[in-house]
Amino acid sequence: MNNLSVIAGKSSENLAKRLSKKLEANFVRSEITVFPDGESKITLYGGLSKKKSIVVQSMDPPVDTNLVHILSLISKAKEVSLEVIAVIPYMGYARQDREFLPGEIVTMKVLGKLFKGVGASKIIAVDIHSVIGFKQFTIKTKNVSAIPDLARYFKKLSLKNPLVVSPDQGGKERAKEFAKEFNSDYIALEKKRDRKTGKVEIKTKNIEVAGRDLILVDDMISTGGSIIKATQFLKKQKCKRVYVACTHALLMNDAEKKIKKSGVTSIISANTIPGKTSLVDVSNTIAKAII
Ligand code: R5P
């Protein structure tokens, strides 16, 4: 048996396969059967290393079901392997990293207890929404960035006087990182979200972007609300084309259609979540964090 096994959760199978090749590990596939009442049965195909196992599964929707899958895979791996690392490319619940309104439960704290409880010794995520979430964990954590990979992809496009734009101040550092790799300048808009209704507003007034191609950079797109509001604002400022670069394209319901309708030319995301827009492979970046 190889010294290392990579166990693929169902929706991260492709990424896990690439990772397994790069790490020269033994690839272990999982099959899931979901019963009519919503419970799942998980079966592993392949032998586990006695030394080290890497579980790979994102927390894309159905979030809670995938969370149970990750926990089950870690738990099973720990029965055989001395060390179990969980790669959770898209870390769900990372927006619930603090008590924003009184009474809100900090779900990241709960997750920290669960991952530790089933036997993970380390969690690796890609562009976690905020690293504050990881402060709630008592096991080792590492956040790796897909931004350089995304920026390298955009270098292949021919853009006119491009400018990198973050839709909010929270994403300023991300935009800066992208711009550095992409060799351009960057700005961050002022966004306000109503914590009760979730509605988004752009507070920035006028900016000088006329005739320029813009790249909106974000960690994730869920409903598309943030990207749509930012695009509508930027179009009013007479920019040329708007591209979107994001790590995790959840694109819930008809988000992609609505984003395109708002004037976005193209959405490019990483393969932390599989989908039509997931054109940027991050397996190399994850592999480097494991070695
Ligand atoms: C918020 O701060 C995040 O970085 C994203 O901008 C946000 O979570 C995206 O969500 P939605 O697509 O629903 O606006």
PDB file of C-alpha atoms and ligand atoms in Angstrom:
ATOM      1  CA  MET A   1       0.000   0.000   0.000  1.00  0.00           C
ATOM      2  CA  ASN A   2       1.174   3.503  -0.907  1.00  0.00           C
ATOM      3  CA  ASN A   3       2.193   5.778   1.990  1.00  0.00           C
ATOM      4  CA  LEU A   4      -0.524   8.228   1.048  1.00  0.00           C
ATOM      5  CA  SER A   5      -4.138   7.882  -0.011  1.00  0.00           C
ATOM      6  CA  VAL A   6      -6.412  10.564  -1.447  1.00  0.00           C
ATOM      7  CA  ILE A   7     -10.080   9.934  -0.699  1.00  0.00           C
ATOM      8  CA  ALA A   8     -12.477  11.733  -3.002  1.00  0.00           C
ATOM      9  CA  GLY A   9     -15.830  13.018  -1.863  1.00  0.00           C
ATOM     10  CA  LYS A  10     -18.369  12.768  -4.682  1.00  0.00           C
ATOM     11  CA  SER A  11     -18.587  16.394  -5.856  1.00  0.00           C
ATOM     12  CA  SER A  12     -14.821  16.933  -5.572  1.00  0.00           C
ATOM     13  CA  GLU A  13     -13.841  13.751  -7.441  1.00  0.00           C
ATOM     14  CA  ASN A  14     -12.225  15.506 -10.378  1.00  0.00           C
ATOM     15  CA  LEU A  15     -10.075  17.794  -8.256  1.00  0.00           C
ATOM     16  CA  ALA A  16      -9.159  14.898  -5.930  1.00  0.00           C
ATOM     17  CA  LYS A  17      -8.039  12.807  -8.932  1.00  0.00           C
ATOM     18  CA  ARG A  18      -5.737  15.586 -10.140  1.00  0.00           C
ATOM     19  CA  LEU A  19      -4.387  16.040  -6.626  1.00  0.00           C
ATOM     20  CA  SER A  20      -3.833  12.330  -6.213  1.00  0.00           C
ATOM     21  CA  LYS A  21      -1.793  12.198  -9.457  1.00  0.00           C
ATOM     22  CA  LYS A  22       0.344  15.148  -8.380  1.00  0.00           C
ATOM     23  CA  LEU A  23       1.004  13.587  -4.972  1.00  0.00           C
ATOM     24  CA  GLU A  24       1.520  10.090  -6.481  1.00  0.00           C
ATOM     25  CA  ALA A  25      -1.033   8.839  -3.959  1.00  0.00           C
ATOM     26  CA  ASN A  26      -3.410   5.922  -3.950  1.00  0.00           C
ATOM     27  CA  PHE A  27      -6.779   7.202  -5.234  1.00  0.00           C
ATOM     28  CA  VAL A  28      -9.874   6.141  -3.291  1.00  0.00           C
ATOM     29  CA  ARG A  29     -13.283   6.827  -4.798  1.00  0.00           C
ATOM     30  CA  SER A  30     -16.530   7.143  -2.853  1.00  0.00           C
ATOM     31  CA  GLU A  31     -20.052   6.305  -3.926  1.00  0.00           C
ATOM     32  CA  ILE A  32     -23.067   7.933  -2.321  1.00  0.00           C
ATOM     33  CA  THR A  33     -26.611   6.661  -2.247  1.00  0.00           C
ATOM     34  CA  VAL A  34     -29.162   9.175  -0.983  1.00  0.00           C
ATOM     35  CA  PHE A  35     -32.325   7.539   0.364  1.00  0.00           C
ATOM     36  CA  PRO A  36     -35.780   9.121  -0.107  1.00  0.00           C
ATOM     37  CA  ASP A  37     -35.686  10.503   3.454  1.00  0.00           C
ATOM     38  CA  GLY A  38     -32.429  12.350   2.725  1.00  0.00           C
ATOM     39  CA  GLU A  39     -30.025  10.046   4.573  1.00  0.00           C
ATOM     40  CA  SER A  40     -26.925   8.966   2.665  1.00  0.00           C
ATOM     41  CA  LYS A  41     -24.999   5.733   2.487  1.00  0.00           C
ATOM     42  CA  ILE A  42     -21.326   6.195   1.647  1.00  0.00           C
ATOM     43  CA  THR A  43     -19.105   3.431   0.276  1.00  0.00           C
ATOM     44  CA  LEU A  44     -15.348   3.625  -0.321  1.00  0.00           C
ATOM     45  CA  TYR A  45     -13.614   1.843  -3.197  1.00  0.00           C
ATOM     46  CA  GLY A  46      -9.865   1.389  -2.706  1.00  0.00           C
ATOM     47  CA  GLY A  47      -7.416   0.679   0.092  1.00  0.00           C
ATOM     48  CA  LEU A  48      -6.422   3.287   2.655  1.00  0.00           C
ATOM     49  CA  SER A  49      -2.855   4.051   3.665  1.00  0.00           C
ATOM     50  CA  LYS A  50      -1.913   3.180   7.240  1.00  0.00           C
ATOM     51  CA  LYS A  51       0.234   6.291   7.330  1.00  0.00           C
ATOM     52  CA  LYS A  52      -1.655   9.239   5.890  1.00  0.00           C
ATOM     53  CA  SER A  53      -4.974   9.963   4.179  1.00  0.00           C
ATOM     54  CA  ILE A  54      -6.172  13.143   2.523  1.00  0.00           C
ATOM     55  CA  VAL A  55      -9.950  13.607   2.306  1.00  0.00           C
ATOM     56  CA  VAL A  56     -11.039  15.983  -0.461  1.00  0.00           C
ATOM     57  CA  GLN A  57     -14.588  17.352  -0.475  1.00  0.00           C
ATOM     58  CA  SER A  58     -16.025  20.852  -0.815  1.00  0.00           C
ATOM     59  CA  MET A  59     -19.036  22.097   1.119  1.00  0.00           C
ATOM     60  CA  ASP A  60     -21.015  23.114  -1.938  1.00  0.00           C
ATOM     61  CA  PRO A  61     -24.801  22.568  -1.880  1.00  0.00           C
ATOM     62  CA  PRO A  62     -26.338  20.477  -0.414  1.00  0.00           C
ATOM     63  CA  VAL A  63     -24.048  21.968   2.250  1.00  0.00           C
ATOM     64  CA  ASP A  64     -25.163  19.996   5.292  1.00  0.00           C
ATOM     65  CA  THR A  65     -25.263  16.694   3.407  1.00  0.00           C
ATOM     66  CA  ASN A  66     -21.751  17.287   2.091  1.00  0.00           C
ATOM     67  CA  LEU A  67     -20.634  18.196   5.596  1.00  0.00           C
ATOM     68  CA  VAL A  68     -21.842  14.805   6.857  1.00  0.00           C
ATOM     69  CA  HIS A  69     -20.003  13.167   3.932  1.00  0.00           C
ATOM     70  CA  ILE A  70     -16.735  14.912   4.858  1.00  0.00           C
ATOM     71  CA  LEU A  71     -17.120  13.952   8.515  1.00  0.00           C
ATOM     72  CA  SER A  72     -17.869  10.341   7.576  1.00  0.00           C
ATOM     73  CA  LEU A  73     -14.889  10.138   5.208  1.00  0.00           C
ATOM     74  CA  ILE A  74     -12.537  11.599   7.839  1.00  0.00           C
ATOM     75  CA  SER A  75     -13.912   9.247  10.489  1.00  0.00           C
ATOM     76  CA  LYS A  76     -13.430   6.164   8.271  1.00  0.00           C
ATOM     77  CA  ALA A  77      -9.940   7.275   7.218  1.00  0.00           C
ATOM     78  CA  LYS A  78      -8.944   7.737  10.858  1.00  0.00           C
ATOM     79  CA  GLU A  79      -9.832   4.095  11.599  1.00  0.00           C
ATOM     80  CA  VAL A  80      -6.960   3.097   9.276  1.00  0.00           C
ATOM     81  CA  SER A  81      -4.550   6.019   8.855  1.00  0.00           C
ATOM     82  CA  LEU A  82      -2.383   7.532  11.540  1.00  0.00           C
ATOM     83  CA  GLU A  83      -2.845  11.019  10.111  1.00  0.00           C
ATOM     84  CA  VAL A  84      -5.870  12.458   8.300  1.00  0.00           C
ATOM     85  CA  ILE A  85      -5.839  15.812   6.547  1.00  0.00           C
ATOM     86  CA  ALA A  86      -9.095  17.245   5.195  1.00  0.00           C
ATOM     87  CA  VAL A  87      -8.885  19.401   2.087  1.00  0.00           C
ATOM     88  CA  ILE A  88     -12.116  21.381   1.962  1.00  0.00           C
ATOM     89  CA  PRO A  89     -11.585  23.492  -1.177  1.00  0.00           C
ATOM     90  CA  TYR A  90     -14.780  25.470  -0.604  1.00  0.00           C
ATOM     91  CA  MET A  91     -15.293  25.898   3.132  1.00  0.00           C
ATOM     92  CA  GLY A  92     -18.968  26.476   3.781  1.00  0.00           C
ATOM     93  CA  TYR A  93     -20.256  28.372   6.820  1.00  0.00           C
ATOM     94  CA  ALA A  94     -17.145  30.594   6.725  1.00  0.00           C
ATOM     95  CA  ARG A  95     -19.404  33.662   6.641  1.00  0.00           C
ATOM     96  CA  GLN A  96     -20.729  32.646  10.060  1.00  0.00           C
ATOM     97  CA  ASP A  97     -17.426  33.266  11.802  1.00  0.00           C
ATOM     98  CA  ARG A  98     -18.727  35.694  14.468  1.00  0.00           C
ATOM     99  CA  GLU A  99     -21.921  36.826  16.185  1.00  0.00           C
ATOM    100  CA  PHE A 100     -23.022  39.658  13.891  1.00  0.00           C
ATOM    101  CA  LEU A 101     -26.495  40.032  15.443  1.00  0.00           C
ATOM    102  CA  PRO A 102     -27.262  39.046  19.054  1.00  0.00           C
ATOM    103  CA  GLY A 103     -28.107  35.372  19.421  1.00  0.00           C
ATOM    104  CA  GLU A 104     -26.495  34.210  16.173  1.00  0.00           C
ATOM    105  CA  ILE A 105     -24.597  30.944  16.472  1.00  0.00           C
ATOM    106  CA  VAL A 106     -20.961  30.983  15.299  1.00  0.00           C
ATOM    107  CA  THR A 107     -21.249  27.873  13.129  1.00  0.00           C
ATOM    108  CA  MET A 108     -17.508  27.834  12.387  1.00  0.00           C
ATOM    109  CA  LYS A 109     -16.946  27.026  16.079  1.00  0.00           C
ATOM    110  CA  VAL A 110     -19.280  24.021  15.743  1.00  0.00           C
ATOM    111  CA  LEU A 111     -17.438  22.867  12.606  1.00  0.00           C
ATOM    112  CA  GLY A 112     -14.098  23.109  14.404  1.00  0.00           C
ATOM    113  CA  LYS A 113     -15.351  20.743  17.111  1.00  0.00           C
ATOM    114  CA  LEU A 114     -16.811  18.308  14.563  1.00  0.00           C
ATOM    115  CA  PHE A 115     -13.658  18.037  12.406  1.00  0.00           C
ATOM    116  CA  LYS A 116     -11.513  17.517  15.492  1.00  0.00           C
ATOM    117  CA  GLY A 117     -13.986  15.015  16.929  1.00  0.00           C
ATOM    118  CA  VAL A 118     -13.873  12.707  13.906  1.00  0.00           C
ATOM    119  CA  GLY A 119     -10.086  12.739  13.799  1.00  0.00           C
ATOM    120  CA  ALA A 120      -8.806  15.364  11.341  1.00  0.00           C
ATOM    121  CA  SER A 121      -5.422  16.725  12.325  1.00  0.00           C
ATOM    122  CA  LYS A 122      -5.397  19.558   9.787  1.00  0.00           C
ATOM    123  CA  ILE A 123      -7.849  21.390   7.528  1.00  0.00           C
ATOM    124  CA  ILE A 124      -6.786  22.992   4.251  1.00  0.00           C
ATOM    125  CA  ALA A 125      -9.162  25.386   2.482  1.00  0.00           C
ATOM    126  CA  VAL A 126      -8.896  27.542  -0.619  1.00  0.00           C
ATOM    127  CA  ASP A 127      -9.735  31.239  -0.221  1.00  0.00           C
ATOM    128  CA  ILE A 128     -11.824  30.795   2.896  1.00  0.00           C
ATOM    129  CA  HIS A 129     -14.257  33.720   3.113  1.00  0.00           C
ATOM    130  CA  SER A 130     -12.417  35.094   6.145  1.00  0.00           C
ATOM    131  CA  VAL A 131      -9.526  33.552   8.063  1.00  0.00           C
ATOM    132  CA  ILE A 132     -11.247  34.642  11.284  1.00  0.00           C
ATOM    133  CA  GLY A 133     -13.336  31.470  10.863  1.00  0.00           C
ATOM    134  CA  PHE A 134     -10.245  29.315  11.276  1.00  0.00           C
ATOM    135  CA  LYS A 135      -9.481  31.049  14.593  1.00  0.00           C
ATOM    136  CA  GLN A 136     -12.458  29.066  15.961  1.00  0.00           C
ATOM    137  CA  PHE A 137     -10.635  25.758  15.244  1.00  0.00           C
ATOM    138  CA  THR A 138      -8.287  24.081  17.695  1.00  0.00           C
ATOM    139  CA  ILE A 139      -6.659  21.822  15.069  1.00  0.00           C
ATOM    140  CA  LYS A 140      -4.123  23.024  12.467  1.00  0.00           C
ATOM    141  CA  THR A 141      -5.509  25.009   9.554  1.00  0.00           C
ATOM    142  CA  LYS A 142      -4.140  26.415   6.319  1.00  0.00           C
ATOM    143  CA  ASN A 143      -5.761  28.706   3.798  1.00  0.00           C
ATOM    144  CA  VAL A 144      -4.311  28.737   0.283  1.00  0.00           C
ATOM    145  CA  SER A 145      -5.070  31.281  -2.399  1.00  0.00           C
ATOM    146  CA  ALA A 146      -6.429  30.560  -5.864  1.00  0.00           C
ATOM    147  CA  ILE A 147      -5.986  34.218  -6.818  1.00  0.00           C
ATOM    148  CA  PRO A 148      -2.563  33.789  -8.539  1.00  0.00           C
ATOM    149  CA  ASP A 149      -4.007  30.864 -10.575  1.00  0.00           C
ATOM    150  CA  LEU A 150      -7.025  32.982 -11.590  1.00  0.00           C
ATOM    151  CA  ALA A 151      -4.823  35.964 -12.467  1.00  0.00           C
ATOM    152  CA  ARG A 152      -2.586  33.791 -14.659  1.00  0.00           C
ATOM    153  CA  TYR A 153      -5.682  32.667 -16.584  1.00  0.00           C
ATOM    154  CA  PHE A 154      -6.710  36.284 -17.185  1.00  0.00           C
ATOM    155  CA  LYS A 155      -3.240  37.112 -18.554  1.00  0.00           C
ATOM    156  CA  LYS A 156      -4.168  35.017 -21.606  1.00  0.00           C
ATOM    157  CA  LEU A 157      -7.117  37.318 -22.471  1.00  0.00           C
ATOM    158  CA  SER A 158      -6.549  40.533 -24.389  1.00  0.00           C
ATOM    159  CA  LEU A 159      -8.078  43.234 -22.235  1.00  0.00           C
ATOM    160  CA  LYS A 160      -8.163  46.989 -22.751  1.00  0.00           C
ATOM    161  CA  ASN A 161      -6.361  48.988 -20.047  1.00  0.00           C
ATOM    162  CA  PRO A 162      -7.632  46.539 -17.380  1.00  0.00           C
ATOM    163  CA  LEU A 163      -8.426  47.480 -13.802  1.00  0.00           C
ATOM    164  CA  VAL A 164      -9.050  45.004 -10.972  1.00  0.00           C
ATOM    165  CA  VAL A 165     -12.105  45.814  -8.847  1.00  0.00           C
ATOM    166  CA  SER A 166     -13.234  44.321  -5.539  1.00  0.00           C
ATOM    167  CA  PRO A 167     -17.005  44.660  -5.031  1.00  0.00           C
ATOM    168  CA  ASP A 168     -16.401  45.438  -1.345  1.00  0.00           C
ATOM    169  CA  GLN A 169     -13.758  46.704   1.079  1.00  0.00           C
ATOM    170  CA  GLY A 170     -13.463  43.221   2.623  1.00  0.00           C
ATOM    171  CA  GLY A 171     -12.016  41.962  -0.672  1.00  0.00           C
ATOM    172  CA  LYS A 172      -9.429  44.743  -1.051  1.00  0.00           C
ATOM    173  CA  GLU A 173      -6.427  42.535  -0.223  1.00  0.00           C
ATOM    174  CA  ARG A 174      -7.687  39.914  -2.684  1.00  0.00           C
ATOM    175  CA  ALA A 175      -7.930  42.529  -5.435  1.00  0.00           C
ATOM    176  CA  LYS A 176      -4.438  43.755  -4.538  1.00  0.00           C
ATOM    177  CA  GLU A 177      -3.045  40.201  -4.794  1.00  0.00           C
ATOM    178  CA  PHE A 178      -4.751  39.680  -8.171  1.00  0.00           C
ATOM    179  CA  ALA A 179      -3.525  43.044  -9.468  1.00  0.00           C
ATOM    180  CA  LYS A 180       0.053  42.295  -8.374  1.00  0.00           C
ATOM    181  CA  GLU A 181       0.076  38.986 -10.281  1.00  0.00           C
ATOM    182  CA  PHE A 182      -1.778  40.562 -13.202  1.00  0.00           C
ATOM    183  CA  ASN A 183       0.383  43.671 -13.225  1.00  0.00           C
ATOM    184  CA  SER A 184      -2.377  46.281 -13.118  1.00  0.00           C
ATOM    185  CA  ASP A 185      -3.915  48.701 -10.637  1.00  0.00           C
ATOM    186  CA  TYR A 186      -6.918  47.960  -8.408  1.00  0.00           C
ATOM    187  CA  ILE A 187      -9.761  49.592  -6.492  1.00  0.00           C
ATOM    188  CA  ALA A 188     -12.323  48.412  -3.932  1.00  0.00           C
ATOM    189  CA  LEU A 189     -15.942  49.575  -3.960  1.00  0.00           C
ATOM    190  CA  GLU A 190     -17.958  50.369  -0.847  1.00  0.00           C
ATOM    191  CA  LYS A 191     -20.715  47.751  -0.463  1.00  0.00           C
ATOM    192  CA  LYS A 192     -23.382  47.617   2.222  1.00  0.00           C
ATOM    193  CA  ARG A 193     -25.399  44.500   2.978  1.00  0.00           C
ATOM    194  CA  ASP A 194     -28.509  44.589   5.142  1.00  0.00           C
ATOM    195  CA  ARG A 195     -27.816  41.881   7.731  1.00  0.00           C
ATOM    196  CA  LYS A 196     -31.530  41.058   8.030  1.00  0.00           C
ATOM    197  CA  THR A 197     -32.711  41.058   4.393  1.00  0.00           C
ATOM    198  CA  GLY A 198     -29.360  40.279   2.728  1.00  0.00           C
ATOM    199  CA  LYS A 199     -29.963  43.125   0.229  1.00  0.00           C
ATOM    200  CA  VAL A 200     -26.837  44.689  -1.235  1.00  0.00           C
ATOM    201  CA  GLU A 201     -26.165  48.365  -2.071  1.00  0.00           C
ATOM    202  CA  ILE A 202     -23.081  50.010  -3.615  1.00  0.00           C
ATOM    203  CA  LYS A 203     -22.234  53.179  -1.688  1.00  0.00           C
ATOM    204  CA  THR A 204     -19.306  54.347  -3.848  1.00  0.00           C
ATOM    205  CA  LYS A 205     -20.113  57.506  -5.814  1.00  0.00           C
ATOM    206  CA  ASN A 206     -18.158  58.328  -8.967  1.00  0.00           C
ATOM    207  CA  ILE A 207     -14.994  56.571 -10.183  1.00  0.00           C
ATOM    208  CA  GLU A 208     -12.830  56.981 -13.320  1.00  0.00           C
ATOM    209  CA  VAL A 209     -13.202  53.743 -15.294  1.00  0.00           C
ATOM    210  CA  ALA A 210     -14.520  55.016 -18.645  1.00  0.00           C
ATOM    211  CA  GLY A 211     -13.384  52.875 -21.587  1.00  0.00           C
ATOM    212  CA  ARG A 212     -11.501  50.391 -19.393  1.00  0.00           C
ATOM    213  CA  ASP A 213     -12.015  46.632 -19.145  1.00  0.00           C
ATOM    214  CA  LEU A 214     -12.700  45.652 -15.544  1.00  0.00           C
ATOM    215  CA  ILE A 215     -12.156  42.400 -13.648  1.00  0.00           C
ATOM    216  CA  LEU A 216     -14.396  42.015 -10.610  1.00  0.00           C
ATOM    217  CA  VAL A 217     -12.591  39.737  -8.159  1.00  0.00           C
ATOM    218  CA  ASP A 218     -14.471  37.963  -5.353  1.00  0.00           C
ATOM    219  CA  ASP A 219     -14.009  34.885  -3.183  1.00  0.00           C
ATOM    220  CA  MET A 220     -17.458  33.505  -3.959  1.00  0.00           C
ATOM    221  CA  ILE A 221     -20.651  34.093  -5.875  1.00  0.00           C
ATOM    222  CA  SER A 222     -23.792  32.771  -4.244  1.00  0.00           C
ATOM    223  CA  THR A 223     -26.962  34.582  -5.348  1.00  0.00           C
ATOM    224  CA  GLY A 224     -24.949  36.923  -7.587  1.00  0.00           C
ATOM    225  CA  GLY A 225     -26.363  39.965  -5.780  1.00  0.00           C
ATOM    226  CA  SER A 226     -22.937  41.508  -5.018  1.00  0.00           C
ATOM    227  CA  ILE A 227     -21.617  41.058  -8.570  1.00  0.00           C
ATOM    228  CA  ILE A 228     -24.848  42.323 -10.170  1.00  0.00           C
ATOM    229  CA  LYS A 229     -24.961  45.510  -8.072  1.00  0.00           C
ATOM    230  CA  ALA A 230     -21.264  46.160  -8.709  1.00  0.00           C
ATOM    231  CA  THR A 231     -21.646  45.578 -12.469  1.00  0.00           C
ATOM    232  CA  GLN A 232     -24.678  47.875 -12.721  1.00  0.00           C
ATOM    233  CA  PHE A 233     -22.705  50.587 -10.938  1.00  0.00           C
ATOM    234  CA  LEU A 234     -19.582  50.096 -13.081  1.00  0.00           C
ATOM    235  CA  LYS A 235     -21.591  50.139 -16.317  1.00  0.00           C
ATOM    236  CA  LYS A 236     -23.096  53.483 -15.237  1.00  0.00           C
ATOM    237  CA  GLN A 237     -19.515  54.750 -14.892  1.00  0.00           C
ATOM    238  CA  LYS A 238     -19.094  53.944 -18.617  1.00  0.00           C
ATOM    239  CA  CYS A 239     -16.545  51.140 -18.302  1.00  0.00           C
ATOM    240  CA  LYS A 240     -15.935  48.865 -21.308  1.00  0.00           C
ATOM    241  CA  ARG A 241     -16.334  45.165 -20.484  1.00  0.00           C
ATOM    242  CA  VAL A 242     -16.816  43.575 -17.043  1.00  0.00           C
ATOM    243  CA  TYR A 243     -15.221  40.165 -16.370  1.00  0.00           C
ATOM    244  CA  VAL A 244     -15.680  38.230 -13.148  1.00  0.00           C
ATOM    245  CA  ALA A 245     -12.946  36.182 -11.486  1.00  0.00           C
ATOM    246  CA  CYS A 246     -14.008  34.240  -8.429  1.00  0.00           C
ATOM    247  CA  THR A 247     -12.736  31.245  -6.530  1.00  0.00           C
ATOM    248  CA  HIS A 248     -16.005  29.546  -5.617  1.00  0.00           C
ATOM    249  CA  ALA A 249     -18.850  29.808  -8.135  1.00  0.00           C
ATOM    250  CA  LEU A 250     -21.880  28.533  -6.229  1.00  0.00           C
ATOM    251  CA  LEU A 251     -24.167  30.359  -8.678  1.00  0.00           C
ATOM    252  CA  MET A 252     -27.412  29.505  -6.903  1.00  0.00           C
ATOM    253  CA  ASN A 253     -30.623  29.199  -8.918  1.00  0.00           C
ATOM    254  CA  ASP A 254     -30.408  31.425 -11.997  1.00  0.00           C
ATOM    255  CA  ALA A 255     -27.522  33.569 -10.691  1.00  0.00           C
ATOM    256  CA  GLU A 256     -25.403  33.000 -13.813  1.00  0.00           C
ATOM    257  CA  LYS A 257     -28.205  34.155 -16.113  1.00  0.00           C
ATOM    258  CA  LYS A 258     -28.899  37.226 -13.965  1.00  0.00           C
ATOM    259  CA  ILE A 259     -25.187  38.123 -13.820  1.00  0.00           C
ATOM    260  CA  LYS A 260     -24.854  37.888 -17.625  1.00  0.00           C
ATOM    261  CA  LYS A 261     -28.022  39.981 -17.990  1.00  0.00           C
ATOM    262  CA  SER A 262     -26.495  42.709 -15.828  1.00  0.00           C
ATOM    263  CA  GLY A 263     -23.730  43.080 -18.440  1.00  0.00           C
ATOM    264  CA  VAL A 264     -20.944  40.707 -17.385  1.00  0.00           C
ATOM    265  CA  THR A 265     -19.004  39.383 -20.395  1.00  0.00           C
ATOM    266  CA  SER A 266     -17.692  36.246 -18.730  1.00  0.00           C
ATOM    267  CA  ILE A 267     -17.405  34.502 -15.336  1.00  0.00           C
ATOM    268  CA  ILE A 268     -14.259  32.489 -14.633  1.00  0.00           C
ATOM    269  CA  SER A 269     -13.904  30.465 -11.438  1.00  0.00           C
ATOM    270  CA  ALA A 270     -11.637  27.862  -9.858  1.00  0.00           C
ATOM    271  CA  ASN A 271     -12.431  24.130  -9.795  1.00  0.00           C
ATOM    272  CA  THR A 272     -13.042  24.161  -6.021  1.00  0.00           C
ATOM    273  CA  ILE A 273     -16.667  23.689  -7.089  1.00  0.00           C
ATOM    274  CA  PRO A 274     -17.265  21.867 -10.378  1.00  0.00           C
ATOM    275  CA  GLY A 275     -19.286  23.717 -13.000  1.00  0.00           C
ATOM    276  CA  LYS A 276     -19.376  25.412 -16.392  1.00  0.00           C
ATOM    277  CA  THR A 277     -17.326  28.404 -15.213  1.00  0.00           C
ATOM    278  CA  SER A 278     -14.723  26.354 -13.271  1.00  0.00           C
ATOM    279  CA  LEU A 279     -11.878  26.677 -15.766  1.00  0.00           C
ATOM    280  CA  VAL A 280      -8.982  27.294 -13.393  1.00  0.00           C
ATOM    281  CA  ASP A 281      -7.364  24.243 -11.814  1.00  0.00           C
ATOM    282  CA  VAL A 282      -6.070  24.687  -8.260  1.00  0.00           C
ATOM    283  CA  SER A 283      -4.748  21.150  -7.678  1.00  0.00           C
ATOM    284  CA  ASN A 284      -1.151  22.324  -7.972  1.00  0.00           C
ATOM    285  CA  THR A 285      -1.685  25.051  -5.378  1.00  0.00           C
ATOM    286  CA  ILE A 286      -3.332  22.553  -2.986  1.00  0.00           C
ATOM    287  CA  ALA A 287      -0.609  19.945  -3.593  1.00  0.00           C
ATOM    288  CA  LYS A 288       2.075  22.481  -2.625  1.00  0.00           C
ATOM    289  CA  ALA A 289       0.247  23.078   0.685  1.00  0.00           C
ATOM    290  CA  ILE A 290       0.252  19.355   1.459  1.00  0.00           C
ATOM    291  CA  ILE A 291       3.874  18.494   0.634  1.00  0.00           C
TER     292      ILE A 291
HETATM  293  C1  R5P B   1     -19.183  38.766   0.747  1.00  0.00           C
HETATM  294  O1  R5P B   1     -18.559  39.498   1.475  1.00  0.00           O
HETATM  295  C2  R5P B   1     -18.533  37.767  -0.170  1.00  0.00           C
HETATM  296  O2  R5P B   1     -17.197  38.081  -0.423  1.00  0.00           O
HETATM  297  C3  R5P B   1     -19.290  37.652  -1.472  1.00  0.00           C
HETATM  298  O3  R5P B   1     -19.232  38.884  -2.150  1.00  0.00           O
HETATM  299  C4  R5P B   1     -20.726  37.277  -1.219  1.00  0.00           C
HETATM  300  O4  R5P B   1     -20.828  36.291  -0.244  1.00  0.00           O
HETATM  301  C5  R5P B   1     -21.381  36.815  -2.483  1.00  0.00           C
HETATM  302  O5  R5P B   1     -22.706  36.509  -2.226  1.00  0.00           O
HETATM  303  P1  R5P B   1     -23.834  36.905  -3.253  1.00  0.00           P
HETATM  304  O6  R5P B   1     -23.432  36.362  -4.592  1.00  0.00           O
HETATM  305  O7  R5P B   1     -25.083  36.254  -2.710  1.00  0.00           O
HETATM  306  O8  R5P B   1     -23.942  38.402  -3.246  1.00  0.00           O
END
